[in-house]
Tab-separated table of C-alpha atoms and ligand atoms in Angstrom:
chain	number	residue	atom	x	y	z
A	1	UNK	CA	68.640	125.767	-62.768
A	2	UNK	CA	71.674	127.813	-61.628
A	3	UNK	CA	74.053	129.333	-64.171
A	4	UNK	CA	77.024	127.412	-62.719
A	5	UNK	CA	75.257	124.107	-63.351
A	6	UNK	CA	74.345	125.058	-66.932
A	7	UNK	CA	77.945	126.163	-67.499
A	8	UNK	CA	79.380	122.828	-66.284
A	9	UNK	CA	76.931	120.972	-68.474
A	10	UNK	CA	77.631	123.133	-71.553
A	11	UNK	CA	81.381	122.818	-71.148
A	12	UNK	CA	81.205	119.046	-70.782
A	13	UNK	CA	79.061	118.436	-73.867
A	14	UNK	CA	81.181	120.794	-75.996
A	15	UNK	CA	84.327	118.885	-74.981
A	16	UNK	CA	82.614	115.577	-75.710
A	17	UNK	CA	81.482	116.856	-79.116
A	18	UNK	CA	85.091	117.939	-79.812
A	19	UNK	CA	86.339	114.446	-78.992
A	20	UNK	CA	83.812	112.949	-81.386
A	21	UNK	CA	84.931	115.331	-84.136
A	22	UNK	CA	88.592	114.459	-83.575
A	23	UNK	CA	87.736	110.754	-83.737
A	24	UNK	CA	85.903	111.315	-87.013
A	25	UNK	CA	89.238	111.877	-88.795
A	26	UNK	CA	89.606	108.118	-88.977
A	27	UNK	CA	86.266	107.778	-90.812
A	28	UNK	CA	85.278	108.617	-94.364
A	29	UNK	CA	83.104	111.761	-94.323
A	30	UNK	CA	80.205	112.511	-96.556
A	31	UNK	CA	80.762	115.990	-98.012
A	32	UNK	CA	77.960	117.969	-99.683
A	33	UNK	CA	77.391	121.546	-100.819
A	34	UNK	CA	74.652	123.869	-99.548
A	35	UNK	CA	73.814	127.370	-100.877
A	36	UNK	CA	76.706	127.378	-103.378
A	37	UNK	CA	79.664	125.263	-104.503
A	38	UNK	CA	81.931	126.657	-101.778
A	39	UNK	CA	79.376	126.287	-98.960
A	40	UNK	CA	80.315	122.861	-97.658
A	41	UNK	CA	78.725	120.601	-95.055
A	42	UNK	CA	79.621	117.125	-93.854
A	43	UNK	CA	77.785	114.385	-92.031
A	44	UNK	CA	79.938	115.353	-89.021
A	45	UNK	CA	78.484	118.887	-88.935
A	46	UNK	CA	74.989	117.392	-88.911
A	47	UNK	CA	75.755	114.584	-86.454
A	48	UNK	CA	77.419	117.027	-84.061
A	49	UNK	CA	74.357	119.263	-84.130
A	50	UNK	CA	72.070	116.290	-83.452
A	51	UNK	CA	74.361	115.297	-80.563
A	52	UNK	CA	73.921	118.781	-79.039
A	53	UNK	CA	70.143	118.735	-79.497
A	54	UNK	CA	69.778	115.329	-77.836
A	55	UNK	CA	71.983	116.226	-74.870
A	56	UNK	CA	70.413	119.664	-74.341
A	57	UNK	CA	66.853	118.356	-74.532
A	58	UNK	CA	67.683	115.590	-72.037
A	59	UNK	CA	69.089	118.213	-69.690
A	60	UNK	CA	66.106	120.549	-69.963
A	61	UNK	CA	63.369	120.015	-72.558
A	62	UNK	CA	62.247	123.639	-72.297
A	63	UNK	CA	65.521	124.922	-73.811
A	64	UNK	CA	65.251	125.987	-77.467
A	65	UNK	CA	68.073	125.314	-79.921
A	66	UNK	CA	68.967	127.323	-83.010
A	67	UNK	CA	71.582	125.387	-84.971
A	68	UNK	CA	73.193	126.138	-88.314
A	69	UNK	CA	72.226	122.816	-89.866
A	70	UNK	CA	68.559	123.287	-88.983
A	71	UNK	CA	68.272	120.020	-87.093
A	72	UNK	CA	66.588	121.831	-84.174
A	73	UNK	CA	63.323	123.758	-84.128
A	74	UNK	CA	62.574	126.912	-86.103
A	75	UNK	CA	63.225	129.899	-83.856
A	76	UNK	CA	61.626	133.280	-84.459
A	77	UNK	CA	62.055	134.810	-81.002
A	78	UNK	CA	64.718	134.807	-78.320
A	79	UNK	CA	62.189	134.381	-75.513
A	80	UNK	CA	63.157	131.874	-72.851
A	81	UNK	CA	66.471	130.019	-72.916
A	82	UNK	CA	67.895	129.693	-76.419
A	83	UNK	CA	71.093	127.832	-77.295
A	84	UNK	CA	72.619	129.118	-80.537
A	85	UNK	CA	74.953	126.449	-81.893
A	86	UNK	CA	77.442	126.210	-84.749
A	87	UNK	CA	78.557	122.569	-84.577
A	88	UNK	CA	81.601	123.232	-86.793
A	89	UNK	CA	82.493	126.840	-87.561
A	90	UNK	CA	85.018	126.686	-90.389
A	91	UNK	CA	83.847	123.588	-92.196
A	92	UNK	CA	86.151	124.268	-95.141
A	93	UNK	CA	89.093	124.325	-92.732
A	94	UNK	CA	87.804	121.144	-91.085
A	95	UNK	CA	87.739	119.368	-94.438
A	96	UNK	CA	90.878	120.779	-96.054
A	97	UNK	CA	93.178	121.865	-93.240
A	98	UNK	CA	92.146	119.543	-90.427
A	99	UNK	CA	92.557	122.500	-88.021
A	100	UNK	CA	91.349	126.067	-87.475
A	101	UNK	CA	87.693	125.224	-86.869
A	102	UNK	CA	85.633	125.546	-83.700
A	103	UNK	CA	82.428	124.668	-81.942
A	104	UNK	CA	80.581	127.865	-81.148
A	105	UNK	CA	77.758	128.032	-78.596
A	106	UNK	CA	75.892	131.000	-77.105
A	107	UNK	CA	73.282	130.585	-74.378
A	108	UNK	CA	70.797	133.433	-74.210
A	109	UNK	CA	68.053	134.114	-71.696
A	110	UNK	CA	65.302	136.368	-73.067
A	111	UNK	CA	67.795	137.749	-75.578
A	112	UNK	CA	70.578	138.402	-73.031
A	113	UNK	CA	73.872	136.540	-73.526
A	114	UNK	CA	74.554	134.511	-70.357
A	115	UNK	CA	77.175	132.027	-71.437
A	116	UNK	CA	79.423	131.938	-74.506
A	117	UNK	CA	81.807	129.250	-75.795
A	118	UNK	CA	84.274	128.952	-78.651
A	119	UNK	CA	86.080	125.636	-78.589
A	120	UNK	CA	89.146	125.383	-80.830
A	121	UNK	CA	88.831	121.632	-81.337
A	122	UNK	CA	92.315	120.709	-82.581
A	123	UNK	CA	94.186	122.958	-80.124
A	124	UNK	CA	91.902	121.846	-77.269
A	125	UNK	CA	91.436	125.486	-76.278
A	126	UNK	CA	88.132	126.387	-74.668
A	127	UNK	CA	87.282	130.081	-74.691
A	128	UNK	CA	84.260	130.831	-72.576
A	129	UNK	CA	82.530	133.630	-70.718
A	130	UNK	CA	79.938	133.901	-68.006
A	131	UNK	CA	77.956	137.141	-68.018
A	132	UNK	CA	79.415	139.490	-65.391
A	133	UNK	CA	82.067	136.988	-64.303
A	134	UNK	CA	84.691	137.402	-67.014
A	135	UNK	CA	86.070	135.454	-69.966
A	136	UNK	CA	88.575	132.621	-69.889
A	137	UNK	CA	90.679	130.369	-72.060
A	138	UNK	CA	91.108	126.938	-70.499
A	139	UNK	CA	90.144	128.525	-67.172
A	140	UNK	CA	92.822	131.257	-67.370
A	141	UNK	CA	91.191	134.716	-67.334
A	142	UNK	CA	91.422	136.768	-70.544
A	143	UNK	CA	92.773	140.228	-69.867
A	144	UNK	CA	90.743	143.379	-70.534
A	145	UNK	CA	91.793	144.885	-73.864
A	146	UNK	CA	94.338	147.715	-73.836
A	147	UNK	CA	93.843	150.757	-76.097
A	148	UNK	CA	95.594	150.587	-79.474
A	149	UNK	CA	95.797	152.930	-82.461
A	150	UNK	CA	94.708	151.821	-85.906
A	151	UNK	CA	98.185	152.048	-87.398
A	152	UNK	CA	99.414	149.506	-84.842
A	153	UNK	CA	96.441	147.178	-85.243
A	154	UNK	CA	96.097	143.742	-86.796
A	155	UNK	CA	92.691	143.259	-88.329
A	156	UNK	CA	90.896	140.166	-89.560
A	157	UNK	CA	89.290	140.583	-92.935
A	158	UNK	CA	88.546	138.360	-95.906
A	159	UNK	CA	90.382	139.504	-99.076
A	160	UNK	CA	87.163	139.384	-101.070
A	161	UNK	CA	85.947	142.604	-99.395
A	162	UNK	CA	88.959	144.472	-100.788
A	163	UNK	CA	87.966	143.525	-104.359
A	164	UNK	CA	84.942	144.946	-106.217
A	165	UNK	CA	81.854	143.280	-104.718
A	166	UNK	CA	78.163	143.945	-104.325
A	167	UNK	CA	78.100	144.665	-100.579
A	168	UNK	CA	80.730	147.263	-99.724
A	169	UNK	CA	82.803	149.981	-101.419
A	170	UNK	CA	86.201	148.370	-101.788
A	171	UNK	CA	88.295	151.573	-102.117
A	172	UNK	CA	87.890	152.602	-98.443
A	173	UNK	CA	88.653	148.987	-97.514
A	174	UNK	CA	91.932	149.259	-99.432
A	175	UNK	CA	92.690	152.421	-97.444
A	176	UNK	CA	91.986	150.528	-94.222
A	177	UNK	CA	94.329	147.705	-95.242
A	178	UNK	CA	97.059	150.265	-96.037
A	179	UNK	CA	96.557	152.015	-92.721
A	180	UNK	CA	96.800	149.036	-90.368
A	181	UNK	CA	99.910	147.119	-89.333
A	182	UNK	CA	98.716	143.787	-90.724
A	183	UNK	CA	95.756	141.655	-91.753
A	184	UNK	CA	94.795	138.058	-91.086
A	185	UNK	CA	92.090	135.703	-92.364
A	186	UNK	CA	91.565	132.419	-90.574
A	187	UNK	CA	88.385	131.118	-92.183
A	188	UNK	CA	86.473	130.601	-88.942
A	189	UNK	CA	84.508	133.615	-87.742
A	190	UNK	CA	84.343	132.374	-84.157
A	191	UNK	CA	88.104	131.798	-83.956
A	192	UNK	CA	88.666	135.293	-85.351
A	193	UNK	CA	86.352	136.656	-82.662
A	194	UNK	CA	88.299	134.637	-80.046
A	195	UNK	CA	91.516	136.207	-81.382
A	196	UNK	CA	90.152	139.713	-80.879
A	197	UNK	CA	88.854	138.836	-77.393
A	198	UNK	CA	92.312	137.505	-76.509
A	199	UNK	CA	94.095	140.611	-77.857
A	200	UNK	CA	96.003	138.704	-80.587
A	201	UNK	CA	94.055	140.678	-83.202
A	202	UNK	CA	92.416	144.094	-82.749
A	203	UNK	CA	89.377	143.870	-85.017
A	204	UNK	CA	87.544	141.385	-87.232
A	205	UNK	CA	84.831	142.255	-89.688
A	206	UNK	CA	82.651	140.382	-92.111
A	207	UNK	CA	79.865	141.463	-94.436
A	208	UNK	CA	77.528	138.588	-93.800
A	209	UNK	CA	77.497	136.375	-90.730
A	210	UNK	CA	74.756	134.315	-89.162
A	211	UNK	CA	73.647	134.201	-85.517
A	212	UNK	CA	75.527	130.913	-84.845
A	213	UNK	CA	78.814	132.448	-86.089
A	214	UNK	CA	78.718	135.205	-83.461
A	215	UNK	CA	76.399	134.210	-80.571
A	216	UNK	CA	79.081	132.614	-78.411
A	217	UNK	CA	81.693	135.220	-79.296
A	218	UNK	CA	79.443	138.152	-78.452
A	219	UNK	CA	79.209	137.023	-74.795
A	220	UNK	CA	83.005	136.627	-74.628
A	221	UNK	CA	83.508	140.032	-76.308
A	222	UNK	CA	81.404	141.777	-73.663
A	223	UNK	CA	83.451	140.360	-70.840
A	224	UNK	CA	86.801	141.678	-72.156
A	225	UNK	CA	85.467	145.067	-73.230
A	226	UNK	CA	85.565	144.402	-76.983
A	227	UNK	CA	82.728	145.994	-78.929
A	228	UNK	CA	80.600	143.858	-81.217
A	229	UNK	CA	78.028	145.486	-83.504
A	230	UNK	CA	76.766	145.375	-87.032
A	231	UNK	CA	78.527	147.478	-89.678
A	232	UNK	CA	76.396	150.571	-89.071
A	233	UNK	CA	77.128	150.437	-85.356
A	234	UNK	CA	73.791	149.002	-84.300
A	235	UNK	CA	73.458	146.122	-81.826
A	236	UNK	CA	73.792	142.660	-83.311
A	237	UNK	CA	70.560	140.840	-84.095
A	238	UNK	CA	70.642	137.109	-83.396
A	239	UNK	CA	67.621	136.340	-85.520
A	240	UNK	CA	69.065	137.286	-88.918
A	241	UNK	CA	72.163	137.433	-91.098
A	242	UNK	CA	73.978	140.775	-91.033
A	243	UNK	CA	77.361	142.473	-91.285
A	244	UNK	CA	79.475	142.154	-88.185
A	245	UNK	CA	82.446	143.800	-86.544
A	246	UNK	CA	84.164	143.119	-83.264
A	247	UNK	CA	86.943	145.466	-82.283
A	248	UNK	CA	89.038	146.928	-79.549
A	249	UNK	CA	86.959	149.901	-78.302
A	250	UNK	CA	89.681	152.385	-79.319
A	251	UNK	CA	89.293	151.601	-83.034
A	252	UNK	CA	85.698	150.286	-83.384
A	253	UNK	CA	84.021	153.557	-84.296
A	254	UNK	CA	86.957	154.815	-86.386
A	255	UNK	CA	86.793	151.743	-88.646
A	256	UNK	CA	83.015	152.022	-89.092
A	257	UNK	CA	82.996	155.784	-89.701
A	258	UNK	CA	85.965	156.093	-92.007
A	259	UNK	CA	86.300	152.834	-93.867
A	260	UNK	CA	82.968	151.026	-94.055
A	261	UNK	CA	80.762	152.303	-96.831
A	262	UNK	CA	77.988	149.812	-97.422
A	263	UNK	CA	76.337	149.766	-100.858
B	1	IPD	C1	81.786	130.199	-91.997
B	1	IPD	C2	83.127	130.614	-91.375
B	1	IPD	C3	83.799	131.627	-92.266
B	1	IPD	C4	82.918	132.845	-92.522
B	1	IPD	C5	81.619	132.387	-93.138
B	1	IPD	C6	80.908	131.392	-92.227
B	1	IPD	P1	80.848	127.723	-91.498
B	1	IPD	O1	81.123	129.292	-91.150
B	1	IPD	O2	82.937	131.186	-90.105
B	1	IPD	O3	84.991	132.097	-91.682
B	1	IPD	O4	83.575	133.735	-93.387
B	1	IPD	O5	80.787	133.485	-93.362
B	1	IPD	O6	79.696	130.990	-92.823
B	1	IPD	O7	79.917	127.688	-92.675
B	1	IPD	O8	82.148	127.085	-91.770
B	1	IPD	O9	80.167	127.258	-90.250
B	2	CA	CA1	79.812	129.253	-89.073
B	3	CA	CA1	79.036	125.580	-89.387
């Protein structure tokens, strides 16, 4: 199967899934909690994941699917073609704000990112990338990132990492916040990654993300020259949870070296 064909198929099912999610606003959702009281999931998250699994398996039964809600198979290797799917990234925003959530999909072949998608469902904005062919938003090419200094940067960070916590020294994080021009926190990792890839923000970091939060975004990042890594500057691992940073190449290392002190 050619990459262009897989791309057309992926784009079409993501748009269809987005339509279904938008329609669901007229229904009553079932909302539950997962790992903790703030970790929310709805029937729409689960139904959207099932929708992807059915469509993908009809298209090619050999494709493997790693989805956040665990409705697909258990994946312990990236051999073959693996779709990594977050049916709704930003569920709390979906429930409370009715905006600022996305569908995130990465398609990997033997561990190499081939296609990446972040679909901002309520704005109808489809960010995507094809390995070696560039990144786009609604078919308009994203521009390569221009160098920027830290004091002129806007960075995406959750306020919790600037308060005492068990994962990172918060004092250097306070220094980082004082140094940069501004901070943002959107509550959807994939949309924050899309913001960096589009040059609206210059870095985004989080202490604990899962493969489905970053798989689509990592392919898009590569195509615009953004650097994505874990917080000790090692390549991202799509089989486990880890810290994550995506940044303009001119500030990526500086942030890690000077401001990130993991506990
Ligand atoms: C969450 C969002 C959030 C990030 C969390 C993720 P979900 O994804 O991306 O911004 O801070 O770590 O788990 O649970 O809404 O798919
Ligand atoms: Ca997510
Ligand atoms: Ca999710």
